[in-house]
Amino acid sequence: MPDDLDAVFKALADATRRRILDRLREEGGQTLVRLCAGTGMSRQAVAKHLAVLQGAGLVTVVPQGREHRHYLNPVPINEIQERWIVHYERDRLEALALLKKALEDKP
């Protein structure tokens, strides 16, 4: 388990990989070409980031004919949340979230 979490934390440490995960959260099943669109990065660079994400279990790849579809796997992130956030910070985080919402909703 610690080695798995180390890989997840390493994968999440990079802003580009987090953006890729955000894009997959918004729309799963994207191809490499689609994930490259608008990033200004080469296919090889995006493929390397995807390999790290896949190695950490954050991305699942499903072959579909000649294409490979990429999907977000939220399970490792949930494991981090269960291990680190729920047990230690739930009450404080909930209070801060409520305060933030109240301040943002204030006219």
Tab-separated table of N, CA and C in Angstrom:
chain	number	residue	atom	x	y	z
A	1	MET	N	0.809	-1.213	0.000
A	1	MET	CA	0.000	0.000	0.000
A	1	MET	C	0.847	1.269	0.000
A	2	PRO	N	1.873	1.437	0.856
A	2	PRO	CA	2.666	2.673	0.811
A	2	PRO	C	3.323	2.913	-0.534
A	3	ASP	N	3.839	1.858	-1.187
A	3	ASP	CA	4.458	2.040	-2.490
A	3	ASP	C	3.434	2.517	-3.506
A	4	ASP	N	2.211	1.979	-3.422
A	4	ASP	CA	1.158	2.411	-4.326
A	4	ASP	C	0.831	3.881	-4.105
A	5	LEU	N	0.729	4.284	-2.855
A	5	LEU	CA	0.437	5.682	-2.554
A	5	LEU	C	1.585	6.592	-2.963
A	6	ASP	N	2.806	6.121	-2.836
A	6	ASP	CA	3.951	6.922	-3.285
A	6	ASP	C	3.840	7.220	-4.774
A	7	ALA	N	3.469	6.226	-5.554
A	7	ALA	CA	3.315	6.416	-7.001
A	7	ALA	C	2.185	7.398	-7.303
A	8	VAL	N	1.110	7.333	-6.546
A	8	VAL	CA	-0.017	8.247	-6.749
A	8	VAL	C	0.402	9.677	-6.403
A	9	PHE	N	1.059	9.850	-5.252
A	9	PHE	CA	1.512	11.193	-4.874
A	9	PHE	C	2.495	11.744	-5.900
A	10	LYS	N	3.388	10.903	-6.402
A	10	LYS	CA	4.351	11.340	-7.418
A	10	LYS	C	3.616	11.768	-8.688
A	11	ALA	N	2.635	10.996	-9.092
A	11	ALA	CA	1.880	11.322	-10.299
A	11	ALA	C	1.104	12.624	-10.123
A	12	LEU	N	0.522	12.818	-8.947
A	12	LEU	CA	-0.271	14.017	-8.694
A	12	LEU	C	0.577	15.261	-8.457
A	13	ALA	N	1.866	15.084	-8.237
A	13	ALA	CA	2.746	16.211	-7.954
A	13	ALA	C	2.988	17.104	-9.175
A	14	ASP	N	2.685	16.601	-10.348
A	14	ASP	CA	2.956	17.341	-11.576
A	14	ASP	C	1.678	18.014	-12.081
A	15	ALA	N	1.751	19.319	-12.333
A	15	ALA	CA	0.578	20.093	-12.761
A	15	ALA	C	0.029	19.608	-14.097
A	16	THR	N	0.902	19.223	-15.009
A	16	THR	CA	0.446	18.730	-16.310
A	16	THR	C	-0.371	17.459	-16.143
A	17	ARG	N	0.099	16.562	-15.290
A	17	ARG	CA	-0.656	15.324	-15.066
A	17	ARG	C	-1.997	15.608	-14.396
A	18	ARG	N	-2.036	16.584	-13.498
A	18	ARG	CA	-3.311	16.942	-12.876
A	18	ARG	C	-4.278	17.508	-13.914
A	19	ARG	N	-3.759	18.285	-14.863
A	19	ARG	CA	-4.618	18.816	-15.928
A	19	ARG	C	-5.153	17.682	-16.807
A	20	ILE	N	-4.322	16.696	-17.077
A	20	ILE	CA	-4.780	15.540	-17.859
A	20	ILE	C	-5.895	14.818	-17.104
A	21	LEU	N	-5.711	14.633	-15.811
A	21	LEU	CA	-6.756	13.984	-15.012
A	21	LEU	C	-8.036	14.807	-15.016
A	22	ASP	N	-7.907	16.121	-14.921
A	22	ASP	CA	-9.090	16.989	-14.975
A	22	ASP	C	-9.830	16.807	-16.298
A	23	ARG	N	-9.086	16.743	-17.376
A	23	ARG	CA	-9.719	16.554	-18.685
A	23	ARG	C	-10.413	15.204	-18.776
A	24	LEU	N	-9.800	14.181	-18.196
A	24	LEU	CA	-10.428	12.859	-18.216
A	24	LEU	C	-11.635	12.800	-17.282
A	25	ARG	N	-11.612	13.576	-16.224
A	25	ARG	CA	-12.767	13.644	-15.330
A	25	ARG	C	-13.940	14.298	-16.054
A	26	GLU	N	-13.636	15.340	-16.826
A	26	GLU	CA	-14.682	16.041	-17.569
A	26	GLU	C	-15.257	15.168	-18.677
A	27	GLU	N	-14.385	14.418	-19.339
A	27	GLU	CA	-14.830	13.559	-20.438
A	27	GLU	C	-13.893	12.355	-20.542
A	28	GLY	N	-14.383	11.215	-20.140
A	28	GLY	CA	-13.592	9.994	-20.216
A	28	GLY	C	-13.567	9.429	-21.621
A	29	GLY	N	-12.638	8.532	-21.859
A	29	GLY	CA	-12.559	7.852	-23.142
A	29	GLY	C	-11.842	8.625	-24.216
A	30	GLN	N	-10.995	9.573	-23.830
A	30	GLN	CA	-10.277	10.357	-24.823
A	30	GLN	C	-9.069	9.590	-25.363
A	31	THR	N	-8.788	9.823	-26.621
A	31	THR	CA	-7.603	9.240	-27.236
A	31	THR	C	-6.392	10.122	-26.940
A	32	LEU	N	-5.218	9.597	-27.230
A	32	LEU	CA	-3.989	10.366	-27.043
A	32	LEU	C	-4.022	11.636	-27.883
A	33	VAL	N	-4.458	11.520	-29.127
A	33	VAL	CA	-4.519	12.689	-30.014
A	33	VAL	C	-5.432	13.759	-29.413
A	34	ARG	N	-6.555	13.355	-28.892
A	34	ARG	CA	-7.508	14.310	-28.300
A	34	ARG	C	-6.928	14.940	-27.037
A	35	LEU	N	-6.226	14.140	-26.232
A	35	LEU	CA	-5.617	14.680	-25.019
A	35	LEU	C	-4.500	15.679	-25.346
A	36	CYS	N	-3.859	15.499	-26.482
A	36	CYS	CA	-2.786	16.418	-26.893
A	36	CYS	C	-3.333	17.758	-27.378
A	37	ALA	N	-4.539	17.750	-27.905
A	37	ALA	CA	-5.120	18.954	-28.494
A	37	ALA	C	-5.161	20.097	-27.478
A	38	GLY	N	-4.608	21.215	-27.890
A	38	GLY	CA	-4.654	22.412	-27.060
A	38	GLY	C	-3.632	22.466	-25.937
A	39	THR	N	-2.777	21.460	-25.836
A	39	THR	CA	-1.792	21.476	-24.751
A	39	THR	C	-0.472	22.106	-25.170
A	40	GLY	N	-0.205	22.122	-26.474
A	40	GLY	CA	1.086	22.605	-26.946
A	40	GLY	C	2.205	21.616	-26.693
A	41	MET	N	1.830	20.383	-26.335
A	41	MET	CA	2.822	19.342	-26.049
A	41	MET	C	2.810	18.298	-27.163
A	42	SER	N	3.941	17.647	-27.336
A	42	SER	CA	4.021	16.586	-28.335
A	42	SER	C	3.272	15.346	-27.845
A	43	ARG	N	2.966	14.475	-28.777
A	43	ARG	CA	2.314	13.208	-28.406
A	43	ARG	C	3.200	12.412	-27.463
A	44	GLN	N	4.499	12.441	-27.704
A	44	GLN	CA	5.418	11.686	-26.851
A	44	GLN	C	5.401	12.211	-25.419
A	45	ALA	N	5.346	13.520	-25.255
A	45	ALA	CA	5.330	14.113	-23.912
A	45	ALA	C	4.048	13.733	-23.179
A	46	VAL	N	2.910	13.842	-23.852
A	46	VAL	CA	1.639	13.481	-23.228
A	46	VAL	C	1.627	11.984	-22.921
A	47	ALA	N	2.173	11.174	-23.833
A	47	ALA	CA	2.224	9.721	-23.617
A	47	ALA	C	3.062	9.382	-22.386
A	48	LYS	N	4.144	10.111	-22.166
A	48	LYS	CA	4.967	9.870	-20.978
A	48	LYS	C	4.196	10.199	-19.706
A	49	HIS	N	3.466	11.300	-19.717
A	49	HIS	CA	2.649	11.657	-18.554
A	49	HIS	C	1.563	10.607	-18.323
A	50	LEU	N	0.942	10.150	-19.402
A	50	LEU	CA	-0.085	9.117	-19.271
A	50	LEU	C	0.493	7.820	-18.712
A	51	ALA	N	1.724	7.508	-19.093
A	51	ALA	CA	2.367	6.293	-18.579
A	51	ALA	C	2.562	6.382	-17.072
A	52	VAL	N	2.947	7.548	-16.574
A	52	VAL	CA	3.101	7.732	-15.129
A	52	VAL	C	1.746	7.602	-14.441
A	53	LEU	N	0.720	8.224	-15.021
A	53	LEU	CA	-0.622	8.148	-14.451
A	53	LEU	C	-1.155	6.718	-14.463
A	54	GLN	N	-0.888	6.021	-15.543
A	54	GLN	CA	-1.321	4.628	-15.639
A	54	GLN	C	-0.557	3.762	-14.645
A	55	GLY	N	0.736	4.007	-14.505
A	55	GLY	CA	1.545	3.261	-13.542
A	55	GLY	C	1.084	3.453	-12.109
A	56	ALA	N	0.514	4.616	-11.824
A	56	ALA	CA	-0.002	4.905	-10.489
A	56	ALA	C	-1.434	4.411	-10.319
A	57	GLY	N	-2.002	3.885	-11.394
A	57	GLY	CA	-3.367	3.383	-11.336
A	57	GLY	C	-4.424	4.463	-11.462
A	58	LEU	N	-4.020	5.664	-11.843
A	58	LEU	CA	-4.961	6.779	-11.960
A	58	LEU	C	-5.658	6.836	-13.310
A	59	VAL	N	-5.088	6.168	-14.298
A	59	VAL	CA	-5.665	6.133	-15.640
A	59	VAL	C	-5.740	4.683	-16.092
A	60	THR	N	-6.878	4.361	-16.680
A	60	THR	CA	-7.083	3.046	-17.265
A	60	THR	C	-7.166	3.220	-18.772
A	61	VAL	N	-6.523	2.328	-19.506
A	61	VAL	CA	-6.513	2.404	-20.959
A	61	VAL	C	-7.280	1.210	-21.514
A	62	VAL	N	-8.213	1.519	-22.414
A	62	VAL	CA	-9.024	0.483	-23.037
A	62	VAL	C	-8.784	0.538	-24.542
A	63	PRO	N	-8.180	-0.520	-25.106
A	63	PRO	CA	-7.994	-0.553	-26.558
A	63	PRO	C	-9.352	-0.643	-27.263
A	64	GLN	N	-9.488	0.130	-28.320
A	64	GLN	CA	-10.710	0.110	-29.107
A	64	GLN	C	-10.300	0.217	-30.575
A	65	GLY	N	-10.167	-0.921	-31.204
A	65	GLY	CA	-9.658	-0.939	-32.570
A	65	GLY	C	-8.217	-0.475	-32.580
A	66	ARG	N	-7.933	0.496	-33.428
A	66	ARG	CA	-6.565	1.034	-33.508
A	66	ARG	C	-6.314	2.119	-32.478
A	67	GLU	N	-7.342	2.547	-31.780
A	67	GLU	CA	-7.208	3.612	-30.795
A	67	GLU	C	-7.179	3.047	-29.381
A	68	HIS	N	-6.659	3.854	-28.490
A	68	HIS	CA	-6.691	3.520	-27.071
A	68	HIS	C	-7.444	4.642	-26.358
A	69	ARG	N	-8.445	4.270	-25.596
A	69	ARG	CA	-9.255	5.235	-24.867
A	69	ARG	C	-8.765	5.307	-23.423
A	70	HIS	N	-8.636	6.511	-22.912
A	70	HIS	CA	-8.118	6.742	-21.572
A	70	HIS	C	-9.246	7.180	-20.641
A	71	TYR	N	-9.279	6.572	-19.469
A	71	TYR	CA	-10.315	6.856	-18.487
A	71	TYR	C	-9.681	7.132	-17.131
A	72	LEU	N	-10.258	8.061	-16.403
A	72	LEU	CA	-9.832	8.345	-15.038
A	72	LEU	C	-10.263	7.201	-14.131
A	73	ASN	N	-9.355	6.755	-13.288
A	73	ASN	CA	-9.684	5.789	-12.237
A	73	ASN	C	-9.554	6.535	-10.910
A	74	PRO	N	-10.667	6.924	-10.283
A	74	PRO	CA	-10.605	7.730	-9.065
A	74	PRO	C	-10.299	6.934	-7.797
A	75	VAL	N	-10.184	5.632	-7.891
A	75	VAL	CA	-9.983	4.805	-6.700
A	75	VAL	C	-8.728	5.192	-5.921
A	76	PRO	N	-7.561	5.361	-6.560
A	76	PRO	CA	-6.375	5.743	-5.774
A	76	PRO	C	-6.527	7.089	-5.068
A	77	ILE	N	-7.225	8.032	-5.692
A	77	ILE	CA	-7.439	9.327	-5.049
A	77	ILE	C	-8.353	9.148	-3.842
A	78	ASN	N	-9.348	8.302	-3.978
A	78	ASN	CA	-10.232	8.013	-2.857
A	78	ASN	C	-9.466	7.351	-1.712
A	79	GLU	N	-8.517	6.487	-2.049
A	79	GLU	CA	-7.709	5.838	-1.008
A	79	GLU	C	-6.895	6.873	-0.233
A	80	ILE	N	-6.372	7.868	-0.933
A	80	ILE	CA	-5.648	8.959	-0.261
A	80	ILE	C	-6.599	9.728	0.641
A	81	GLN	N	-7.767	10.018	0.110
A	81	GLN	CA	-8.760	10.745	0.893
A	81	GLN	C	-9.141	9.954	2.140
A	82	GLU	N	-9.364	8.677	1.987
A	82	GLU	CA	-9.729	7.830	3.130
A	82	GLU	C	-8.587	7.733	4.143
A	83	ARG	N	-7.375	7.623	3.648
A	83	ARG	CA	-6.214	7.421	4.518
A	83	ARG	C	-5.769	8.703	5.209
A	84	TRP	N	-5.765	9.819	4.481
A	84	TRP	CA	-5.152	11.031	5.003
A	84	TRP	C	-6.132	12.116	5.404
A	85	ILE	N	-7.236	12.241	4.712
A	85	ILE	CA	-8.120	13.364	4.987
A	85	ILE	C	-9.212	12.990	5.971
A	86	VAL	N	-9.895	11.914	5.716
A	86	VAL	CA	-11.051	11.547	6.535
A	86	VAL	C	-10.688	11.418	8.007
A	87	HIS	N	-9.643	10.722	8.313
A	87	HIS	CA	-9.315	10.437	9.701
A	87	HIS	C	-8.696	11.618	10.446
A	88	TYR	N	-8.042	12.506	9.738
A	88	TYR	CA	-7.306	13.568	10.411
A	88	TYR	C	-7.963	14.937	10.342
A	89	GLU	N	-8.608	15.246	9.251
A	89	GLU	CA	-9.010	16.629	9.032
A	89	GLU	C	-10.482	16.817	8.693
A	90	ARG	N	-11.298	15.815	8.770
A	90	ARG	CA	-12.679	15.938	8.308
A	90	ARG	C	-13.410	17.111	8.962
A	91	ASP	N	-13.400	17.176	10.282
A	91	ASP	CA	-14.160	18.222	10.976
A	91	ASP	C	-13.681	19.624	10.605
A	92	ARG	N	-12.377	19.812	10.590
A	92	ARG	CA	-11.845	21.130	10.237
A	92	ARG	C	-12.133	21.495	8.788
A	93	LEU	N	-11.982	20.527	7.893
A	93	LEU	CA	-12.241	20.803	6.481
A	93	LEU	C	-13.710	21.121	6.225
A	94	GLU	N	-14.586	20.410	6.899
A	94	GLU	CA	-16.009	20.694	6.740
A	94	GLU	C	-16.331	22.102	7.253
A	95	ALA	N	-15.766	22.475	8.385
A	95	ALA	CA	-15.994	23.818	8.930
A	95	ALA	C	-15.464	24.890	7.983
A	96	LEU	N	-14.270	24.671	7.439
A	96	LEU	CA	-13.701	25.637	6.498
A	96	LEU	C	-14.530	25.720	5.221
A	97	ALA	N	-15.008	24.587	4.746
A	97	ALA	CA	-15.835	24.580	3.534
A	97	ALA	C	-17.132	25.343	3.768
A	98	LEU	N	-17.747	25.148	4.916
A	98	LEU	CA	-18.979	25.872	5.237
A	98	LEU	C	-18.719	27.377	5.354
A	99	LEU	N	-17.622	27.742	5.983
A	99	LEU	CA	-17.265	29.150	6.112
A	99	LEU	C	-17.014	29.768	4.737
A	100	LYS	N	-16.270	29.070	3.902
A	100	LYS	CA	-15.974	29.566	2.553
A	100	LYS	C	-17.265	29.770	1.773
A	101	LYS	N	-18.157	28.796	1.825
A	101	LYS	CA	-19.428	28.898	1.107
A	101	LYS	C	-20.248	30.076	1.633
A	102	ALA	N	-20.300	30.238	2.938
A	102	ALA	CA	-21.062	31.337	3.538
A	102	ALA	C	-20.498	32.679	3.099
A	103	LEU	N	-19.186	32.811	3.064
A	103	LEU	CA	-18.558	34.068	2.659
A	103	LEU	C	-18.766	34.338	1.182
A	104	GLU	N	-18.706	33.307	0.356
A	104	GLU	CA	-18.894	33.482	-1.085
A	104	GLU	C	-20.346	33.801	-1.429
A	105	ASP	N	-21.271	33.273	-0.652
A	105	ASP	CA	-22.701	33.500	-0.918
A	105	ASP	C	-23.199	34.829	-0.369
A	106	LYS	N	-22.387	35.475	0.464
A	106	LYS	CA	-22.778	36.737	1.087
A	106	LYS	C	-22.836	37.835	0.021
A	107	PRO	N	-23.960	38.600	-0.031
A	107	PRO	CA	-24.078	39.672	-1.050
A	107	PRO	C	-23.164	40.840	-0.785
